[in-house]
Coordinates of C-alpha atoms in Angstrom, one line a residue:
M1 CA 42.4 5.9 -20.6
K2 CA 43.0 4.4 -17.2
L3 CA 42.5 6.5 -14.2
F4 CA 46.1 6.0 -13.0
N5 CA 47.5 6.9 -16.4
L6 CA 45.6 10.2 -16.1
Q7 CA 47.4 10.8 -12.8
R8 CA 50.7 10.1 -14.5
R9 CA 50.0 12.6 -17.2
I10 CA 49.3 15.2 -14.6
S11 CA 52.5 14.3 -12.7
L12 CA 54.5 14.4 -16.0
A13 CA 53.2 17.9 -16.8
I14 CA 54.4 19.1 -13.4
V15 CA 57.8 17.4 -13.9
L16 CA 58.2 19.1 -17.2
A17 CA 57.5 22.4 -15.6
I18 CA 60.2 21.6 -13.0
L19 CA 62.7 20.8 -15.7
T20 CA 61.9 23.9 -17.8
S21 CA 61.5 26.4 -15.0
G22 CA 63.0 24.9 -11.9
I23 CA 60.2 26.3 -9.9
V24 CA 60.2 23.8 -7.1
V25 CA 58.0 25.8 -4.8
S26 CA 55.3 26.2 -7.4
V27 CA 55.3 22.5 -8.3
T28 CA 55.1 21.6 -4.6
V29 CA 52.0 23.7 -4.2
A30 CA 50.4 22.8 -7.5
Y31 CA 50.8 19.0 -7.5
P32 CA 48.7 18.2 -4.3
L33 CA 46.0 20.7 -5.4
V34 CA 45.6 19.0 -8.9
T35 CA 45.8 15.5 -7.3
E36 CA 43.1 16.5 -4.8
L37 CA 41.0 17.8 -7.7
Y38 CA 41.4 14.4 -9.4
Q39 CA 40.5 12.5 -6.2
Q40 CA 37.5 14.7 -5.7
T41 CA 36.3 13.9 -9.2
I42 CA 36.7 10.1 -8.5
R43 CA 34.8 10.4 -5.2
L44 CA 32.0 12.6 -6.6
T45 CA 31.5 10.3 -9.5
R46 CA 31.3 7.3 -7.2
S47 CA 28.9 9.2 -5.0
S48 CA 26.7 10.1 -8.0
V49 CA 26.6 6.5 -9.0
D50 CA 25.7 5.4 -5.5
L51 CA 23.0 8.1 -5.4
K52 CA 21.6 6.9 -8.7
A53 CA 21.5 3.3 -7.3
F54 CA 19.8 4.7 -4.2
N55 CA 17.2 6.5 -6.3
I56 CA 16.4 3.3 -8.2
Q57 CA 16.2 1.4 -4.9
Q58 CA 13.8 4.1 -3.6
V59 CA 11.5 3.7 -6.7
Y60 CA 11.5 0.0 -6.1
D61 CA 10.8 0.3 -2.4
H62 CA 8.0 2.8 -3.0
Q63 CA 6.3 0.7 -5.6
L64 CA 6.7 -2.5 -3.5
A65 CA 5.2 -0.6 -0.5
V66 CA 2.3 0.5 -2.7
A67 CA 1.8 -3.0 -4.1
K68 CA 1.8 -4.5 -0.6
Q69 CA -0.6 -1.8 0.6
V70 CA -3.0 -2.8 -2.1
S71 CA -2.7 -6.5 -1.1
S72 CA -2.8 -5.8 2.6
R73 CA -6.3 -4.4 2.8
S74 CA -7.9 -6.5 5.5
R75 CA -11.4 -6.1 4.1
I76 CA -10.5 -7.3 0.7
A77 CA -8.6 -10.2 2.2
Y78 CA -11.6 -11.1 4.3
K79 CA -13.9 -11.0 1.2
L80 CA -11.4 -13.2 -0.8
K81 CA -11.4 -15.7 2.2
E82 CA -15.2 -15.8 2.0
L83 CA -14.9 -16.5 -1.7
A84 CA -12.3 -19.2 -1.1
D85 CA -14.6 -20.7 1.5
E86 CA -17.6 -20.4 -0.9
S87 CA -19.5 -18.4 1.7
T88 CA -19.9 -15.6 -0.8
T89 CA -20.4 -15.6 -4.6
R90 CA -17.9 -14.5 -7.2
K91 CA -20.2 -11.7 -8.3
E92 CA -20.6 -10.3 -4.7
A93 CA -16.8 -10.5 -4.2
Q94 CA -16.2 -8.6 -7.5
A95 CA -18.8 -5.9 -6.5
F96 CA -17.2 -5.5 -3.1
I97 CA -13.5 -5.4 -4.2
E98 CA -13.7 -3.4 -7.4
P99 CA -14.6 0.1 -5.9
K100 CA -11.9 -0.3 -3.2
L101 CA -9.2 -1.0 -5.9
K102 CA -10.5 1.9 -7.9
H103 CA -10.1 4.1 -4.8
A104 CA -6.5 2.8 -4.3
M105 CA -5.7 3.5 -7.9
S106 CA -7.1 7.1 -7.7
V107 CA -5.0 7.8 -4.6
E108 CA -1.7 6.4 -6.1
N109 CA -1.3 8.2 -9.5
D110 CA 1.7 6.1 -10.5
I111 CA -0.4 2.9 -10.8
F112 CA -1.2 1.9 -14.4
A113 CA -3.5 -1.0 -13.7
I114 CA -4.5 -3.5 -10.9
I115 CA -5.5 -7.1 -11.5
E116 CA -7.0 -9.2 -8.6
L117 CA -6.9 -13.0 -8.7
D118 CA -8.7 -15.4 -6.5
A119 CA -7.0 -18.2 -4.4
D120 CA -6.8 -20.4 -7.5
G121 CA -5.1 -17.7 -9.6
K122 CA -8.2 -17.0 -11.7
L123 CA -9.0 -13.5 -12.8
L124 CA -11.5 -11.8 -10.5
V125 CA -11.2 -8.0 -11.0
T126 CA -9.4 -5.9 -13.6
I127 CA -8.9 -2.1 -13.1
N128 CA -8.0 -0.6 -16.5
E129 CA -9.5 -2.6 -19.4
S130 CA -6.3 -2.4 -21.5
S131 CA -4.6 -4.6 -18.9
A132 CA -7.1 -7.5 -19.3
S133 CA -4.9 -9.3 -21.9
L134 CA -1.7 -9.2 -19.7
P135 CA -0.4 -12.6 -18.5
L136 CA -1.7 -13.6 -15.1
V137 CA 0.8 -15.1 -12.6
K138 CA 0.5 -16.1 -9.0
S139 CA 3.2 -16.3 -6.4
T140 CA 3.4 -17.1 -2.7
D141 CA 5.7 -14.2 -2.2
A142 CA 6.1 -10.7 -3.7
V143 CA 7.5 -10.9 -7.2
F144 CA 8.9 -8.0 -9.2
N145 CA 9.7 -7.8 -13.0
F146 CA 9.5 -5.6 -16.0
I147 CA 6.8 -6.3 -18.6
E148 CA 5.9 -4.8 -22.0
I149 CA 2.5 -3.1 -22.0
Q150 CA 0.6 -2.9 -25.3
T151 CA -2.2 -0.3 -25.4
P152 CA -4.6 0.5 -28.3
D153 CA -3.8 4.2 -28.4
V154 CA 0.1 4.2 -28.0
S155 CA 3.0 2.0 -29.0
A156 CA 4.3 -0.7 -26.6
Y157 CA 6.3 0.4 -23.6
M158 CA 8.1 -1.2 -20.7
T159 CA 6.8 -0.9 -17.1
S160 CA 7.1 -2.6 -13.8
R161 CA 4.8 -5.3 -12.3
F162 CA 4.5 -6.5 -8.7
I163 CA 2.7 -9.7 -7.9
T164 CA 1.9 -10.0 -4.2
P165 CA -0.1 -12.7 -2.3
I166 CA -3.1 -11.7 -0.3
K167 CA -3.1 -13.5 3.1
M168 CA -5.3 -14.1 6.0
G169 CA -2.9 -15.3 8.6
D170 CA -0.7 -17.9 6.8
R171 CA -3.3 -18.7 4.2
V172 CA -3.1 -17.3 0.7
V173 CA -6.7 -16.2 -0.3
G174 CA -5.8 -14.3 -3.5
Y175 CA -3.2 -12.4 -5.5
S176 CA -2.8 -8.8 -6.4
I177 CA -0.9 -7.7 -9.6
V178 CA -0.1 -4.0 -9.7
F179 CA 1.3 -2.4 -12.8
F180 CA 3.1 1.0 -12.5
K181 CA 3.6 3.7 -15.1
P182 CA 7.3 3.9 -16.3
K183 CA 7.7 7.6 -15.3
Q184 CA 9.4 7.0 -12.0
W185 CA 11.9 4.5 -13.6
V186 CA 12.7 7.0 -16.4
T187 CA 13.4 9.7 -13.9
A188 CA 15.5 7.4 -11.7
L189 CA 17.6 6.1 -14.7
D190 CA 18.1 9.5 -16.3
Y191 CA 21.7 10.7 -16.1
L192 CA 24.1 12.7 -18.3
P193 CA 22.9 12.8 -22.0
S194 CA 26.3 11.2 -23.1
A195 CA 26.2 8.5 -20.4
E196 CA 24.5 5.1 -20.8
T197 CA 22.5 3.6 -18.0
C198 CA 21.5 -0.1 -18.0
F199 CA 19.3 -2.0 -15.6
I200 CA 20.4 -5.6 -16.0
N201 CA 19.4 -9.0 -14.6
D202 CA 22.2 -11.6 -14.3
K203 CA 19.8 -14.4 -13.8
T204 CA 17.4 -13.8 -16.8
K205 CA 20.0 -12.0 -18.9
E206 CA 17.5 -9.1 -19.4
R207 CA 18.5 -5.5 -20.0
I208 CA 16.4 -2.5 -19.4
A209 CA 17.9 0.8 -20.7
L210 CA 16.8 4.4 -21.1
A211 CA 16.3 5.6 -24.7
G212 CA 15.2 9.2 -24.6
Q213 CA 12.2 9.2 -22.2
K214 CA 11.3 5.5 -22.8
L215 CA 12.4 2.2 -21.3
I216 CA 13.6 -0.4 -23.8
A217 CA 14.4 -4.1 -23.3
S218 CA 17.0 -6.2 -25.0
K219 CA 19.5 -8.9 -24.2
Q220 CA 22.1 -8.1 -21.5
E221 CA 25.0 -8.5 -24.0
A222 CA 23.8 -5.4 -25.8
C223 CA 25.0 -3.3 -22.9
L224 CA 28.1 -1.2 -23.6
R225 CA 30.4 -3.5 -21.6
G226 CA 29.6 -6.4 -24.0
R227 CA 30.6 -4.4 -27.1
G228 CA 34.3 -3.6 -26.3
K229 CA 37.5 -4.4 -24.5
V230 CA 37.0 -4.4 -20.7
E231 CA 39.8 -3.7 -18.1
E232 CA 39.3 -3.7 -14.4
L233 CA 40.2 -0.5 -12.6
R234 CA 41.3 -0.1 -9.0
P235 CA 39.9 -0.4 -6.3
N236 CA 37.9 -3.1 -8.2
D237 CA 34.6 -1.1 -8.3
A238 CA 34.8 0.1 -11.9
Y239 CA 35.8 -1.0 -15.4
L240 CA 37.4 0.8 -18.3
V241 CA 35.6 -0.1 -21.6
T242 CA 37.3 0.6 -24.9
L243 CA 35.1 0.4 -28.0
G244 CA 36.3 -0.3 -31.5
S245 CA 35.8 3.3 -32.4
G246 CA 38.4 4.3 -29.8
D247 CA 35.8 5.8 -27.4
R248 CA 36.4 5.0 -23.8
F249 CA 33.9 4.7 -20.9
V250 CA 34.2 4.2 -17.2
S251 CA 31.7 1.6 -16.3
Y252 CA 30.3 1.1 -12.7
D253 CA 28.3 -1.7 -11.2
R254 CA 26.0 -1.2 -8.3
D255 CA 24.1 -4.1 -6.7
I256 CA 20.6 -3.2 -5.5
T257 CA 18.2 -5.3 -3.4
I258 CA 15.8 -5.8 -6.2
D259 CA 15.9 -9.6 -6.8
D260 CA 18.7 -10.3 -9.3
W261 CA 18.8 -6.8 -10.9
K262 CA 21.7 -4.4 -10.7
L263 CA 22.6 -1.0 -12.1
M264 CA 25.3 -0.5 -14.8
L265 CA 26.3 3.1 -15.4
N266 CA 28.8 4.0 -18.3
I267 CA 30.3 7.5 -18.3
P268 CA 32.5 8.8 -21.2
V269 CA 36.1 9.4 -20.0
P270 CA 36.3 12.9 -21.5
V271 CA 33.1 13.9 -19.8
M272 CA 34.1 12.4 -16.4
F273 CA 37.6 14.0 -16.3
K274 CA 36.8 17.2 -18.3
D275 CA 37.6 19.5 -15.4
V276 CA 40.7 17.5 -14.5
I277 CA 42.1 17.5 -18.0
N278 CA 41.4 21.1 -18.6
K279 CA 43.1 22.1 -15.3
A280 CA 46.1 19.9 -16.1
V281 CA 46.6 21.2 -19.6
W282 CA 46.3 24.8 -18.6
G283 CA 48.4 24.2 -15.5
G284 CA 51.1 22.7 -17.7
L285 CA 51.1 25.6 -20.1
A286 CA 51.2 28.0 -17.2
L287 CA 54.2 26.2 -15.6
L288 CA 56.1 26.4 -18.9
G289 CA 55.9 30.1 -18.7
L290 CA 57.1 30.1 -15.1
S291 CA 60.7 29.9 -16.4
L292 CA 60.3 33.5 -17.4
F293 CA 57.7 34.7 -15.1
F294 CA 58.3 32.7 -11.8
S295 CA 56.3 34.7 -9.3
W296 CA 53.5 36.0 -11.6
L297 CA 52.8 32.6 -13.3
G298 CA 53.1 30.7 -10.0
I299 CA 50.1 32.7 -8.8
R300 CA 48.2 32.0 -12.0
I301 CA 48.7 28.3 -11.5
I302 CA 47.5 28.3 -7.9
K303 CA 44.6 30.7 -8.4
P304 CA 42.3 28.4 -10.5
L305 CA 43.0 25.4 -8.3
T306 CA 42.3 27.4 -5.2
R307 CA 39.1 28.6 -6.7
K308 CA 38.1 25.1 -7.4
L309 CA 38.7 24.1 -3.8
I310 CA 36.7 27.1 -2.6
E311 CA 33.8 26.0 -4.8
Q312 CA 34.0 22.6 -3.3
T313 CA 34.1 24.1 0.2
S314 CA 31.0 26.1 -0.8
Q315 CA 29.3 23.0 -1.9
I316 CA 30.0 21.4 1.4
A317 CA 28.6 24.4 3.2
Q318 CA 25.6 24.3 1.0
S319 CA 25.1 20.6 1.8
A320 CA 25.2 21.5 5.5
N321 CA 22.5 24.2 5.0
E322 CA 20.4 21.7 3.1
L323 CA 20.7 19.4 6.1
K324 CA 19.4 22.2 8.3
V325 CA 16.5 22.8 5.9
S326 CA 15.7 19.1 5.9
N327 CA 15.8 19.1 9.7
L328 CA 13.4 22.1 9.8
A329 CA 11.1 20.5 7.3
F330 CA 11.1 17.3 9.4
E331 CA 10.2 19.1 12.5
Q332 CA 7.5 21.4 11.0
S333 CA 6.0 19.0 8.6
E334 CA 2.3 18.3 9.0
G335 CA 3.0 14.7 8.2
L336 CA 3.4 12.2 11.1
L337 CA 7.1 11.3 10.9
V338 CA 9.2 9.1 13.3
I339 CA 12.8 7.8 13.0
T340 CA 13.6 4.7 15.0
T341 CA 16.8 2.7 15.5
A342 CA 17.1 -0.8 14.1
D343 CA 15.5 -2.3 17.2
L344 CA 12.5 0.0 16.8
T345 CA 13.4 2.4 19.6
I346 CA 12.3 6.0 18.8
Y347 CA 15.3 8.2 17.8
R348 CA 13.3 11.2 16.7
A349 CA 9.6 12.2 16.3
N350 CA 8.4 15.4 14.7
R351 CA 6.0 17.8 16.4
S352 CA 2.9 16.7 14.4
F353 CA 3.3 13.1 15.6
A354 CA 3.9 14.1 19.2
A355 CA 0.9 16.4 19.2
L356 CA -1.3 13.6 17.8
L357 CA -0.4 11.5 20.9
N358 CA -0.8 14.5 23.2
R359 CA 2.9 14.3 24.2
R360 CA 6.0 16.3 23.9
P361 CA 8.6 15.1 21.4
Q362 CA 11.3 14.8 24.2
K363 CA 9.0 12.3 26.0
L364 CA 9.0 10.0 23.1
Y365 CA 12.8 9.7 22.8
K366 CA 14.1 6.2 23.4
Q367 CA 10.6 4.7 23.9
P368 CA 9.9 1.4 22.1
L369 CA 7.6 2.1 19.1
I370 CA 5.5 -1.0 19.7
H371 CA 4.5 0.4 23.1
L372 CA 2.6 3.1 21.2
L373 CA 0.5 0.6 19.3
D374 CA -2.8 -0.5 20.6
P375 CA -2.8 -4.4 20.9
E376 CA -6.6 -4.4 20.9
F377 CA -6.8 -3.4 17.3
C378 CA -3.5 -4.6 15.9
N379 CA -0.7 -7.0 16.7
P380 CA 2.5 -5.1 17.7
K381 CA 4.6 -8.2 18.0
A382 CA 3.7 -9.5 14.6
F383 CA 4.4 -6.1 13.1
S384 CA 7.8 -6.0 14.8
E385 CA 8.7 -9.5 13.7
Q386 CA 7.6 -8.9 10.1
L387 CA 9.5 -5.6 9.9
I388 CA 12.7 -7.2 11.2
K389 CA 12.3 -10.0 8.7
D390 CA 11.6 -7.9 5.6
S391 CA 13.1 -4.5 6.5
V392 CA 10.1 -2.8 4.9
W393 CA 6.4 -2.8 6.0
Q394 CA 3.2 -1.1 5.2
G395 CA -0.2 -1.7 6.8
E396 CA -2.8 -0.5 9.3
V397 CA -1.9 0.1 12.9
W398 CA -3.7 1.9 15.8
L399 CA -1.8 4.5 17.9
K400 CA -2.6 5.0 21.5
Q401 CA -3.5 8.6 22.4
D402 CA -3.2 10.0 25.9
G403 CA -6.7 10.8 27.1
A404 CA -8.4 9.8 23.8
D405 CA -9.4 6.8 21.8
S406 CA -6.8 5.0 19.7
L407 CA -6.3 6.3 16.2
P408 CA -6.2 4.2 13.0
C409 CA -3.2 5.0 10.8
L410 CA -1.5 3.6 7.7
L411 CA 2.1 3.0 8.6
T412 CA 4.9 2.9 6.0
A413 CA 8.3 1.8 7.3
S414 CA 11.4 2.3 5.2
P415 CA 15.0 1.2 6.1
V416 CA 18.0 3.5 6.1
R417 CA 21.4 1.7 5.6
D418 CA 25.0 2.8 5.8
E419 CA 27.5 2.4 3.0
D420 CA 28.1 -1.2 3.9
G421 CA 24.5 -2.1 3.7
H422 CA 24.0 -2.4 7.5
L423 CA 20.6 -1.3 8.8
N424 CA 20.8 1.7 11.0
Y425 CA 17.4 3.3 11.1
Y426 CA 13.8 3.1 10.0
V427 CA 11.8 6.1 8.7
M428 CA 8.2 5.7 9.8
T429 CA 5.5 7.6 8.1
F430 CA 2.0 7.5 9.7
T431 CA -1.2 8.6 7.8
D432 CA -4.4 9.2 9.7
I433 CA -7.1 7.0 8.0
S434 CA -9.8 7.4 10.6
E435 CA -12.0 9.5 8.1
R436 CA -11.5 6.9 5.4
L437 CA -12.6 4.0 7.7
A438 CA -15.5 6.1 8.9
E439 CA -16.6 6.7 5.3
E440 CA -16.3 3.0 4.5
D441 CA -18.3 2.1 7.6
A442 CA -21.0 4.7 6.7
L443 CA -21.2 3.4 3.2
T444 CA -21.6 -0.2 4.5
E445 CA -24.3 1.0 6.9
Q446 CA -26.1 2.7 4.1
V447 CA -25.9 -0.2 1.7
N448 CA -27.0 -2.9 4.2
H449 CA -29.5 -1.1 6.5
D450 CA -33.0 0.3 6.3
E451 CA -32.9 4.1 6.4
L452 CA -35.8 4.5 8.7
T453 CA -35.5 1.7 11.3
H454 CA -31.8 1.0 10.9
L455 CA -32.6 -2.7 10.7
F456 CA -30.9 -4.8 8.0
N457 CA -32.6 -4.3 4.6
R458 CA -34.0 -6.9 2.3
S459 CA -30.8 -7.4 0.2
A460 CA -28.6 -7.8 3.3
F461 CA -31.1 -10.3 4.8
D462 CA -31.1 -12.3 1.5
R463 CA -27.3 -12.5 1.6
H464 CA -27.3 -13.6 5.2
L465 CA -29.9 -16.3 4.5
E466 CA -27.9 -17.7 1.6
K467 CA -24.8 -17.9 3.7
Y468 CA -26.8 -19.5 6.6
L469 CA -28.3 -22.1 4.3
Q470 CA -24.8 -23.2 3.2
Q471 CA -23.6 -23.5 6.8
A472 CA -26.8 -25.4 7.8
K473 CA -26.3 -27.9 4.9
V474 CA -22.7 -28.5 5.8
G475 CA -23.3 -28.9 9.5
N476 CA -26.7 -30.6 9.1
R477 CA -28.3 -27.9 11.4
R478 CA -31.8 -26.5 11.5
F479 CA -33.2 -23.0 11.9
A480 CA -36.4 -21.0 11.4
I481 CA -37.7 -18.1 9.3
L482 CA -40.4 -15.8 10.8
F483 CA -42.4 -13.7 8.3
M484 CA -44.3 -10.9 10.1
D485 CA -46.8 -8.3 9.1
L486 CA -48.3 -5.6 11.4
D487 CA -52.1 -5.6 12.0
K488 CA -54.0 -2.3 12.2
F489 CA -50.9 -0.3 11.0
K490 CA -52.8 1.4 8.1
P491 CA -55.4 3.1 10.4
V492 CA -52.5 4.7 12.4
N493 CA -51.1 6.1 9.1
D494 CA -54.5 7.3 7.9
T495 CA -55.5 8.8 11.3
Y496 CA -52.3 10.4 12.5
G497 CA -50.3 10.7 9.3
H498 CA -47.1 9.2 7.9
D499 CA -44.8 10.8 10.6
A500 CA -46.7 8.9 13.3
G501 CA -46.5 5.7 11.1
D502 CA -42.7 6.2 10.8
E503 CA -42.4 6.7 14.6
L504 CA -44.5 3.5 15.2
L505 CA -42.3 1.5 12.8
C506 CA -39.1 2.6 14.7
Q507 CA -40.6 1.6 18.1
V508 CA -41.7 -1.7 16.5
A509 CA -38.2 -2.4 15.2
N510 CA -36.7 -1.6 18.6
R511 CA -39.1 -4.0 20.5
M512 CA -38.4 -6.7 17.9
E513 CA -34.7 -6.4 18.3
N514 CA -34.9 -6.5 22.1
S515 CA -37.1 -9.7 21.8
L516 CA -34.4 -11.6 19.9
R517 CA -31.1 -13.2 20.8
K518 CA -27.9 -11.6 19.6
S519 CA -27.4 -14.5 17.2
D520 CA -30.8 -14.0 15.5
M521 CA -31.1 -11.6 12.5
I522 CA -34.0 -9.3 11.8
A523 CA -34.7 -7.2 8.7
R524 CA -37.3 -4.9 7.3
R525 CA -38.5 -6.1 3.9
G526 CA -40.6 -3.0 3.2
G527 CA -43.7 -1.2 4.5
D528 CA -44.8 -2.9 7.7
E529 CA -43.3 -6.4 6.8
F530 CA -40.4 -7.8 8.9
V531 CA -38.6 -11.1 8.7
V532 CA -36.4 -12.9 11.2
C533 CA -33.7 -15.6 10.6
T534 CA -33.0 -17.4 13.8
S535 CA -29.7 -19.0 14.8
F536 CA -29.4 -22.7 14.7
L537 CA -32.0 -24.5 16.9
D538 CA -32.0 -27.9 18.6
E539 CA -35.8 -28.0 18.9
P540 CA -36.8 -25.7 16.1
Q541 CA -40.6 -25.7 16.4
D542 CA -40.7 -25.1 20.1
E543 CA -37.9 -22.5 20.1
A544 CA -39.3 -20.7 17.1
L545 CA -42.7 -20.5 18.8
R546 CA -41.1 -19.0 21.9
I547 CA -39.4 -16.3 19.9
A548 CA -42.5 -15.6 17.9
S549 CA -44.6 -15.5 21.1
K550 CA -42.3 -13.0 22.7
I551 CA -42.5 -10.7 19.6
H552 CA -46.3 -11.2 19.6
S553 CA -46.5 -10.2 23.2
E554 CA -44.4 -7.1 22.7
M555 CA -46.4 -6.0 19.7
N556 CA -49.7 -6.2 21.7
R557 CA -48.5 -3.8 24.3
P558 CA -49.7 -0.2 23.7
F559 CA -47.3 2.1 21.8
V560 CA -47.0 5.7 23.0
L561 CA -46.5 8.1 20.1
K562 CA -46.1 11.8 20.1
Q563 CA -49.7 12.3 19.0
A564 CA -51.5 9.4 20.7
Q565 CA -51.3 6.0 22.3
V566 CA -52.1 3.2 19.9
T567 CA -52.6 -0.6 20.0
I568 CA -51.7 -2.8 17.1
G569 CA -51.1 -6.5 16.5
I570 CA -49.0 -8.8 14.4
S571 CA -49.5 -11.8 12.2
I572 CA -46.5 -14.2 12.1
G573 CA -45.8 -17.1 9.8
I574 CA -43.1 -19.6 10.6
A575 CA -41.1 -21.9 8.2
I576 CA -38.4 -24.3 9.4
Y577 CA -35.4 -25.5 7.5
P578 CA -35.3 -28.1 6.0
E579 CA -38.9 -29.3 6.7
H580 CA -40.6 -26.5 4.8
G581 CA -37.9 -25.8 2.2
N582 CA -34.2 -26.3 1.4
S583 CA -33.7 -23.0 -0.4
A584 CA -34.1 -19.4 0.5
E585 CA -37.0 -19.0 -2.0
L586 CA -38.9 -22.0 -0.7
L587 CA -38.5 -21.0 3.0
L588 CA -39.6 -17.4 2.4
K589 CA -42.6 -18.6 0.4
A590 CA -43.6 -21.1 3.1
A591 CA -43.3 -18.5 5.9
D592 CA -45.1 -15.8 3.8
K593 CA -47.9 -18.2 2.9
A594 CA -48.4 -19.1 6.6
M595 CA -48.5 -15.4 7.5
Y596 CA -51.2 -14.7 4.9
Q597 CA -53.2 -17.7 6.2
V598 CA -53.1 -16.0 9.6
K599 CA -54.4 -12.8 8.0
E600 CA -57.3 -14.7 6.4
R601 CA -58.3 -16.8 9.4
Q602 CA -57.5 -14.8 12.6
R603 CA -55.2 -11.8 12.6
N604 CA -52.8 -11.2 15.4
S605 CA -51.8 -14.9 15.6
I606 CA -48.9 -17.2 14.9
L607 CA -49.0 -20.2 12.4
I608 CA -46.3 -22.7 11.6
A609 CA -46.2 -23.6 7.9
E610 CA -48.2 -26.7 6.8
S611 CA -50.2 -26.8 10.1
D612 CA -53.6 -25.7 11.1
K613 CA -53.1 -24.7 14.8
L614 CA -53.0 -21.0 15.5
Y615 CA -51.0 -19.5 18.5
P616 CA -51.3 -18.2 21.1

């Protein structure tokens, strides 16, 4: 039944009451009240459809933000760039990236699986083994679609997939594919039990619908509107669908900014206008009795309509109270929340955000948000340009604090639009990630450095040497390896104990570091053995001897320990690339052999590999 036909039926019922009872006053009062009820039903239904589309858009925006967060991690991007440049191995990249993706998946419970691809689109890391057989796709921009997941323990089900490029500047160094659990889509699409909700794509002719608590996929023609007679309703934002069975539905379309997808919501006419029809029928019956009971029955007609208007007024008042509660929650939330205008001028900031910056909320009003970002650690201009371009943004920024160091935060920016789709505001959510970065730095320090001397450890040195060899081969450059072993270290351990030995090793490490250039790398290989990889040298033999001689001189100065003053020496073997080896193994063997020749011939000396002359 068309909406305007329903209105005519209501009017006809009132006219019949006039003809039978002649109660002009009652009809004059009843007609606008019933009409208002009808209009309220139309408006509320449209609003509920708009809210449903907004909820679906929020699910998409949230999942897109999470997917971009996964692909925006700078450390993963840097490691993928190293892999693309062949400055790190595939195995090292996998070992570095996998724990960080597992951490991201543990933080975001809605993620089903994550697949990381390298710059060539080849599989690199898979988080969740059951996703290993899913198709791999790469794209230079974020891509969203639905895909069927087949797992060993449950039947197949539909879920969403986001494919986002991982960039370093304008260069794509990899791809991140994030699969989400269908729970959020099921919740967003759920409506009245008798209604039908479809999520359709005009371009691919796909249809995603809700069946119970499960998403199902089929051709778009299977949607209700393709199974019956369709008539357009005014004001051209809904359709009346009549099925062969005689059942009628009001069908709404809502475009959403998710590629080519849109929402189709079909509501049974009896369900949508149940209250209107009931009120119209009972009002008509009541008006028929007004011919006999004018005054009494007139009150009976007005009373239920008035009650309905009062209920609607109560709903409006309740909405106002909910707005007050939302405002209170915004102000007293421990989360760091900011609302800006479309040009990124601060409109509101809650107390937690202001307290973090050591300012009052009133002082932040009308300030440009980018003035609060520290350009030393992030690029405010690039952030602003990207947000204006995409309307959504998520990534790391650093907030300037009055009287304190800048604070690293994860920023999520979400747009707020009016009914016409015009951008009015941004909701900015900041999350303090200083503890997370500190934990990552501490873990990196622990993995790469010697626990006692805090020099690089053996594995970190080996990785550095492999990378340096690649650079030297490409640039036809030369460098040196110094293999060093302390002399007379064991007597110090035996005489004064291991604590004194540890103290001596720490002083040795400090003197060695101070003897080197910033571009040289030193590591402790174990015990009292140390190794140095110099930076590129123009005259490798002379420059390497100067470095070794400086270290030798420092090691021959007395060391003042807590228990005594001791004197030691050092035996140093030097190997030069490529004269003494073109691989890490050959260079280390040559330097180690030269050092042991020093030990055998004359301790506390320096020897260049494949030579007989001892220095100094």
